[in-house]
Amino acid sequence: MEVDLSVLCLLLLLLVSHGVGLKDMCQEARCKKHGPVIRFPFRIKGKQPDYCGYPGFDLSCTDRKETLLKLPTSVKLYIKNIDYASELITATDPENCLPRQLLNFNLSTSPFKFAAQLQRDLDFFNCTSRQRDSYLWTSCLGVPGYDIYAFMSGSIVTYFDLTSCSKMYNLSSVPDDLNSWDNTLHLNWSRPACGLCGALGKFCRLKNNTDMIETECYDKPKSNEGIACLTLSALVYLKTIQIECLFWNCWIICLVKKIRFKYS
């Protein structure tokens, strides 16, 4: 019984692709084409196994293909960049108002810390008069007719009229970059320690057969696209040979029939 070479090659292609998928479930991923590269210690929750990431580093992809980080205090951030060598992430607020999330920012149970070295204790005031020369003017917090201002706690405000203001609350250790107009916040992490791996151009992963959660560096895996492409090329090549063989078989059969008819 003859075996169809194209069928064999197709089965081979499927097996290779399936094997690649099983082996590299922890391969680099993105939520969108130009989104941040996601690899250990991060993982895409629901799409990659737990062992692909480190506890507390779960990310998800939104319907708009934004890379989303949910902190334990219900704070949600869009991740715009991940620097694995510096162990630094650049994040923005989905609603374009980072100061609004300040009240819920408690990183004590999170693996992340504010990256800004300069942090301030701030007092927030709700004012009916608009004076833009204040130390910090958080326009996105205001409502029609009211504006929210912030000053360093304990400072003597002599250039600002507080008669039309009422104190709302005070917050401690507010990172200085949270006051930026570009809605950008920087967070870093120290554990797992994968910065050296990134600096060496290597990847980081959990060690096997260890009781403690330890990591190790390893060489960047080769792309599996080449294997799939090679298999597909072999399929096309063998299919072409099969078509050529079929053509010549038909030609020979026709020739034999003509010869038999001529001498019959």
mmCIF file of C-alpha atoms in Angstrom:
data_model
loop_
_atom_site.group_PDB
_atom_site.id
_atom_site.type_symbol
_atom_site.label_atom_id
_atom_site.label_comp_id
_atom_site.label_asym_id
_atom_site.label_seq_id
_atom_site.Cartn_x
_atom_site.Cartn_y
_atom_site.Cartn_z
ATOM 1 C CA MET A 1 0.000 0.000 0.000
ATOM 2 C CA GLU A 2 1.493 3.328 -1.045
ATOM 3 C CA VAL A 3 1.860 6.024 1.600
ATOM 4 C CA ASP A 4 1.020 9.596 0.623
ATOM 5 C CA LEU A 5 4.181 11.597 1.335
ATOM 6 C CA SER A 6 2.217 14.824 1.712
ATOM 7 C CA VAL A 7 0.086 13.260 4.445
ATOM 8 C CA LEU A 8 3.210 12.093 6.260
ATOM 9 C CA CYS A 9 4.756 15.562 6.028
ATOM 10 C CA LEU A 10 1.547 17.166 7.266
ATOM 11 C CA LEU A 11 1.483 14.838 10.245
ATOM 12 C CA LEU A 12 5.143 15.639 10.880
ATOM 13 C CA LEU A 13 4.414 19.355 10.752
ATOM 14 C CA LEU A 14 1.555 18.992 13.213
ATOM 15 C CA LEU A 15 3.668 16.892 15.571
ATOM 16 C CA VAL A 16 6.547 19.367 15.460
ATOM 17 C CA SER A 17 4.240 22.306 16.052
ATOM 18 C CA HIS A 18 2.516 20.491 18.908
ATOM 19 C CA GLY A 19 5.852 19.564 20.452
ATOM 20 C CA VAL A 20 7.066 23.134 20.146
ATOM 21 C CA GLY A 21 3.921 24.372 21.864
ATOM 22 C CA LEU A 22 4.317 21.919 24.751
ATOM 23 C CA LYS A 23 7.989 22.695 25.204
ATOM 24 C CA ASP A 24 7.751 26.472 24.991
ATOM 25 C CA MET A 25 4.604 27.395 26.876
ATOM 26 C CA CYS A 26 6.861 29.817 28.765
ATOM 27 C CA GLN A 27 8.305 31.441 25.660
ATOM 28 C CA GLU A 28 8.260 35.230 25.266
ATOM 29 C CA ALA A 29 4.837 36.702 24.624
ATOM 30 C CA ARG A 30 3.173 40.065 24.010
ATOM 31 C CA CYS A 31 -0.380 41.309 24.349
ATOM 32 C CA LYS A 32 0.041 43.253 21.106
ATOM 33 C CA LYS A 33 2.658 43.621 18.403
ATOM 34 C CA HIS A 34 4.504 46.560 19.956
ATOM 35 C CA GLY A 35 3.619 45.816 23.559
ATOM 36 C CA PRO A 36 6.181 44.949 26.236
ATOM 37 C CA VAL A 37 7.865 41.554 26.002
ATOM 38 C CA ILE A 38 6.527 39.243 28.709
ATOM 39 C CA ARG A 39 8.816 36.573 30.147
ATOM 40 C CA PHE A 40 9.899 35.329 33.563
ATOM 41 C CA PRO A 41 9.344 36.557 36.246
ATOM 42 C CA PHE A 42 6.171 37.745 34.518
ATOM 43 C CA ARG A 43 3.574 35.498 32.921
ATOM 44 C CA ILE A 44 0.196 35.947 31.255
ATOM 45 C CA LYS A 45 -2.383 34.675 33.705
ATOM 46 C CA GLY A 46 -4.766 32.128 32.237
ATOM 47 C CA LYS A 47 -2.574 31.508 29.188
ATOM 48 C CA GLN A 48 0.662 30.292 30.763
ATOM 49 C CA PRO A 49 1.225 27.841 33.650
ATOM 50 C CA ASP A 50 2.124 29.094 37.122
ATOM 51 C CA TYR A 51 5.715 27.901 36.781
ATOM 52 C CA CYS A 52 6.256 30.347 33.898
ATOM 53 C CA GLY A 53 6.220 33.237 36.357
ATOM 54 C CA TYR A 54 7.008 34.254 39.911
ATOM 55 C CA PRO A 55 4.340 34.859 42.588
ATOM 56 C CA GLY A 56 2.936 38.382 42.292
ATOM 57 C CA PHE A 57 4.066 38.919 38.684
ATOM 58 C CA ASP A 58 0.848 37.894 36.932
ATOM 59 C CA LEU A 59 -0.169 40.023 33.955
ATOM 60 C CA SER A 60 -3.217 39.870 31.718
ATOM 61 C CA CYS A 61 -4.223 41.169 28.306
ATOM 62 C CA THR A 62 -7.258 43.448 28.082
ATOM 63 C CA ASP A 63 -9.797 43.413 25.262
ATOM 64 C CA ARG A 64 -7.836 46.313 23.766
ATOM 65 C CA LYS A 65 -4.643 44.243 24.038
ATOM 66 C CA GLU A 66 -3.162 46.412 26.771
ATOM 67 C CA THR A 67 -0.801 44.713 29.223
ATOM 68 C CA LEU A 68 -2.506 44.937 32.613
ATOM 69 C CA LEU A 69 -1.001 44.582 36.099
ATOM 70 C CA LYS A 70 -3.349 44.244 39.066
ATOM 71 C CA LEU A 71 -1.800 45.052 42.438
ATOM 72 C CA PRO A 72 -3.123 43.431 45.641
ATOM 73 C CA THR A 73 -4.902 46.671 46.597
ATOM 74 C CA SER A 74 -7.103 46.656 43.478
ATOM 75 C CA VAL A 75 -4.882 49.187 41.730
ATOM 76 C CA LYS A 76 -4.767 48.564 37.989
ATOM 77 C CA LEU A 77 -1.925 49.736 35.785
ATOM 78 C CA TYR A 78 -1.080 49.450 32.113
ATOM 79 C CA ILE A 79 2.478 48.216 31.625
ATOM 80 C CA LYS A 80 4.233 50.087 28.827
ATOM 81 C CA ASN A 81 7.768 48.767 29.203
ATOM 82 C CA ILE A 82 9.685 46.147 31.185
ATOM 83 C CA ASP A 83 13.454 46.535 31.618
ATOM 84 C CA TYR A 84 14.626 43.112 32.759
ATOM 85 C CA ALA A 85 18.244 44.172 33.262
ATOM 86 C CA SER A 86 17.275 47.092 35.524
ATOM 87 C CA GLU A 87 14.287 45.219 37.007
ATOM 88 C CA LEU A 88 12.128 48.224 36.222
ATOM 89 C CA ILE A 89 8.639 48.611 34.792
ATOM 90 C CA THR A 90 7.048 51.713 33.330
ATOM 91 C CA ALA A 91 3.322 51.953 33.981
ATOM 92 C CA THR A 92 0.413 54.299 33.359
ATOM 93 C CA ASP A 93 -3.062 54.682 34.808
ATOM 94 C CA PRO A 94 -5.861 53.291 32.576
ATOM 95 C CA GLU A 95 -7.944 56.389 33.353
ATOM 96 C CA ASN A 96 -5.037 58.795 32.865
ATOM 97 C CA CYS A 97 -5.086 59.975 36.474
ATOM 98 C CA LEU A 98 -2.456 58.327 38.646
ATOM 99 C CA PRO A 99 -3.050 60.634 41.665
ATOM 100 C CA ARG A 100 -6.586 59.220 41.937
ATOM 101 C CA GLN A 101 -5.144 55.822 42.784
ATOM 102 C CA LEU A 102 -2.870 57.167 45.513
ATOM 103 C CA LEU A 103 -5.287 56.287 48.300
ATOM 104 C CA ASN A 104 -5.144 52.606 47.323
ATOM 105 C CA PHE A 105 -1.428 52.437 46.679
ATOM 106 C CA ASN A 106 -0.129 50.055 49.321
ATOM 107 C CA LEU A 107 2.823 48.060 48.033
ATOM 108 C CA SER A 108 3.589 46.264 51.301
ATOM 109 C CA THR A 109 2.111 43.008 50.005
ATOM 110 C CA SER A 110 3.418 43.478 46.479
ATOM 111 C CA PRO A 111 6.829 42.489 45.062
ATOM 112 C CA PHE A 112 7.116 46.008 43.607
ATOM 113 C CA LYS A 113 8.395 49.252 45.106
ATOM 114 C CA PHE A 114 8.361 52.841 43.929
ATOM 115 C CA ALA A 115 11.486 53.372 41.846
ATOM 116 C CA ALA A 116 11.696 57.129 42.456
ATOM 117 C CA GLN A 117 14.355 57.957 45.033
ATOM 118 C CA LEU A 118 12.653 61.221 45.905
ATOM 119 C CA GLN A 119 9.415 60.685 47.821
ATOM 120 C CA ARG A 120 7.348 63.245 49.670
ATOM 121 C CA ASP A 121 4.632 63.389 52.313
ATOM 122 C CA LEU A 122 1.768 65.435 50.885
ATOM 123 C CA ASP A 123 -1.307 67.224 52.245
ATOM 124 C CA PHE A 124 -4.235 67.469 49.838
ATOM 125 C CA PHE A 125 -6.659 70.397 49.800
ATOM 126 C CA ASN A 126 -9.943 70.946 48.009
ATOM 127 C CA CYS A 127 -10.194 74.562 46.864
ATOM 128 C CA THR A 128 -12.817 76.661 45.131
ATOM 129 C CA SER A 129 -10.326 79.241 43.847
ATOM 130 C CA ARG A 130 -7.930 78.351 41.060
ATOM 131 C CA GLN A 131 -4.292 79.291 41.611
ATOM 132 C CA ARG A 132 -1.927 77.546 39.241
ATOM 133 C CA ASP A 133 1.275 78.619 40.977
ATOM 134 C CA SER A 134 0.935 75.983 43.693
ATOM 135 C CA TYR A 135 3.538 73.330 44.388
ATOM 136 C CA LEU A 136 1.392 70.641 42.799
ATOM 137 C CA TRP A 137 -1.824 71.053 40.879
ATOM 138 C CA THR A 138 -3.589 67.726 40.341
ATOM 139 C CA SER A 139 -6.137 68.774 37.747
ATOM 140 C CA CYS A 140 -7.511 65.293 37.064
ATOM 141 C CA LEU A 141 -8.777 65.013 40.645
ATOM 142 C CA GLY A 142 -10.939 68.106 40.467
ATOM 143 C CA VAL A 143 -14.629 68.445 39.697
ATOM 144 C CA PRO A 144 -16.398 71.429 38.133
ATOM 145 C CA GLY A 145 -15.965 74.396 40.467
ATOM 146 C CA TYR A 146 -13.337 72.682 42.633
ATOM 147 C CA ASP A 147 -9.634 71.950 42.240
ATOM 148 C CA ILE A 148 -7.376 69.685 44.243
ATOM 149 C CA TYR A 149 -3.952 70.923 45.343
ATOM 150 C CA ALA A 150 -1.163 69.216 47.232
ATOM 151 C CA PHE A 151 1.634 70.609 49.397
ATOM 152 C CA MET A 152 4.493 69.019 51.271
ATOM 153 C CA SER A 153 3.360 68.085 54.757
ATOM 154 C CA GLY A 154 4.601 70.468 57.414
ATOM 155 C CA SER A 155 5.517 73.176 54.936
ATOM 156 C CA ILE A 156 4.416 76.738 55.610
ATOM 157 C CA VAL A 157 2.263 77.837 52.699
ATOM 158 C CA THR A 158 2.622 81.604 52.486
ATOM 159 C CA TYR A 159 1.986 82.120 48.777
ATOM 160 C CA PHE A 160 -1.321 80.309 48.571
ATOM 161 C CA ASP A 161 -4.658 81.485 49.881
ATOM 162 C CA LEU A 162 -6.149 78.572 51.859
ATOM 163 C CA THR A 163 -9.227 80.462 53.025
ATOM 164 C CA SER A 164 -11.249 78.916 50.226
ATOM 165 C CA CYS A 165 -9.801 75.446 50.794
ATOM 166 C CA SER A 166 -10.520 72.504 53.050
ATOM 167 C CA LYS A 167 -8.004 69.785 53.875
ATOM 168 C CA MET A 168 -8.971 66.377 52.518
ATOM 169 C CA TYR A 169 -6.232 63.941 53.608
ATOM 170 C CA ASN A 170 -2.492 63.438 53.728
ATOM 171 C CA LEU A 171 -0.404 60.716 52.104
ATOM 172 C CA SER A 172 3.074 59.477 52.980
ATOM 173 C CA SER A 173 5.982 58.584 50.690
ATOM 174 C CA VAL A 174 4.449 59.723 47.438
ATOM 175 C CA PRO A 175 6.963 59.141 44.607
ATOM 176 C CA ASP A 176 8.013 62.309 42.856
ATOM 177 C CA ASP A 177 7.372 60.931 39.364
ATOM 178 C CA LEU A 178 3.717 60.396 40.263
ATOM 179 C CA ASN A 179 3.308 64.145 39.827
ATOM 180 C CA SER A 180 4.396 64.037 36.189
ATOM 181 C CA TRP A 181 2.034 65.262 33.523
ATOM 182 C CA ASP A 182 2.630 62.250 31.288
ATOM 183 C CA ASN A 183 0.739 59.873 33.618
ATOM 184 C CA THR A 184 3.843 57.711 34.055
ATOM 185 C CA LEU A 185 4.947 55.730 37.084
ATOM 186 C CA HIS A 186 8.059 53.604 37.583
ATOM 187 C CA LEU A 187 8.147 50.511 39.782
ATOM 188 C CA ASN A 188 11.020 48.136 40.391
ATOM 189 C CA TRP A 189 11.548 44.775 42.057
ATOM 190 C CA SER A 190 14.463 43.068 43.753
ATOM 191 C CA ARG A 191 13.167 39.520 44.037
ATOM 192 C CA PRO A 192 13.509 37.368 42.076
ATOM 193 C CA ALA A 193 16.976 38.666 41.267
ATOM 194 C CA CYS A 194 17.048 38.388 37.486
ATOM 195 C CA GLY A 195 18.830 41.636 36.698
ATOM 196 C CA LEU A 196 22.184 39.940 36.165
ATOM 197 C CA CYS A 197 20.643 37.538 33.667
ATOM 198 C CA GLY A 198 19.196 40.447 31.712
ATOM 199 C CA ALA A 199 22.492 42.341 31.791
ATOM 200 C CA LEU A 200 24.287 39.274 30.410
ATOM 201 C CA GLY A 201 21.742 38.888 27.605
ATOM 202 C CA LYS A 202 20.374 35.729 29.184
ATOM 203 C CA PHE A 203 16.961 34.670 30.389
ATOM 204 C CA CYS A 204 15.922 33.896 33.955
ATOM 205 C CA ARG A 205 13.868 30.983 35.287
ATOM 206 C CA LEU A 206 13.052 28.995 38.399
ATOM 207 C CA LYS A 207 15.540 26.306 39.364
ATOM 208 C CA ASN A 208 14.336 22.731 39.258
ATOM 209 C CA ASN A 209 14.497 20.334 42.205
ATOM 210 C CA THR A 210 14.842 23.018 44.867
ATOM 211 C CA ASP A 211 12.731 23.430 47.980
ATOM 212 C CA MET A 212 13.146 27.204 47.951
ATOM 213 C CA ILE A 213 12.063 29.461 45.092
ATOM 214 C CA GLU A 214 15.432 30.039 43.458
ATOM 215 C CA THR A 215 16.292 31.290 39.996
ATOM 216 C CA GLU A 216 19.034 30.702 37.461
ATOM 217 C CA CYS A 217 20.234 32.213 34.187
ATOM 218 C CA TYR A 218 20.096 30.328 30.907
ATOM 219 C CA ASP A 219 20.841 31.080 27.275
ATOM 220 C CA LYS A 220 18.109 32.632 25.205
ATOM 221 C CA PRO A 221 16.293 29.784 23.420
ATOM 222 C CA LYS A 222 16.460 29.619 19.663
ATOM 223 C CA SER A 223 13.363 30.520 17.733
ATOM 224 C CA ASN A 224 11.152 27.597 16.810
ATOM 225 C CA GLU A 225 9.808 29.394 13.774
ATOM 226 C CA GLY A 226 12.718 28.061 11.738
ATOM 227 C CA ILE A 227 11.776 24.471 12.555
ATOM 228 C CA ALA A 228 8.183 24.987 11.500
ATOM 229 C CA CYS A 229 9.230 26.814 8.332
ATOM 230 C CA LEU A 230 11.713 24.063 7.457
ATOM 231 C CA THR A 231 9.052 21.413 7.899
ATOM 232 C CA LEU A 232 6.602 23.403 5.806
ATOM 233 C CA SER A 233 9.239 23.834 3.081
ATOM 234 C CA ALA A 234 9.828 20.084 3.110
ATOM 235 C CA LEU A 235 6.092 19.535 2.745
ATOM 236 C CA VAL A 236 5.903 21.877 -0.253
ATOM 237 C CA TYR A 237 9.012 20.338 -1.805
ATOM 238 C CA LEU A 238 7.782 16.757 -1.442
ATOM 239 C CA LYS A 239 4.333 17.718 -2.646
ATOM 240 C CA THR A 240 5.937 19.212 -5.766
ATOM 241 C CA ILE A 241 7.889 15.989 -6.340
ATOM 242 C CA GLN A 242 4.688 14.012 -5.922
ATOM 243 C CA ILE A 243 2.927 16.127 -8.552
ATOM 244 C CA GLU A 244 5.850 15.705 -10.941
ATOM 245 C CA CYS A 245 5.850 11.938 -10.411
ATOM 246 C CA LEU A 246 2.126 11.835 -11.044
ATOM 247 C CA PHE A 247 2.616 13.751 -14.284
ATOM 248 C CA TRP A 248 5.333 11.395 -15.519
ATOM 249 C CA ASN A 249 3.327 8.335 -14.520
ATOM 250 C CA CYS A 250 0.406 9.597 -16.550
ATOM 251 C CA TRP A 251 2.681 10.371 -19.488
ATOM 252 C CA ILE A 252 4.236 6.885 -19.418
ATOM 253 C CA ILE A 253 0.810 5.208 -19.152
ATOM 254 C CA CYS A 254 -0.439 7.205 -22.124
ATOM 255 C CA LEU A 255 2.699 6.339 -24.111
ATOM 256 C CA VAL A 256 2.338 2.617 -23.366
ATOM 257 C CA LYS A 257 -1.288 2.713 -24.406
ATOM 258 C CA LYS A 258 -0.356 4.385 -27.696
ATOM 259 C CA ILE A 259 2.319 1.770 -28.406
ATOM 260 C CA ARG A 260 -0.068 -1.082 -27.628
ATOM 261 C CA PHE A 261 -2.750 0.450 -29.833
ATOM 262 C CA LYS A 262 -0.278 0.924 -32.695
ATOM 263 C CA TYR A 263 0.914 -2.691 -32.721
ATOM 264 C CA SER A 264 -2.332 -4.369 -31.824
#
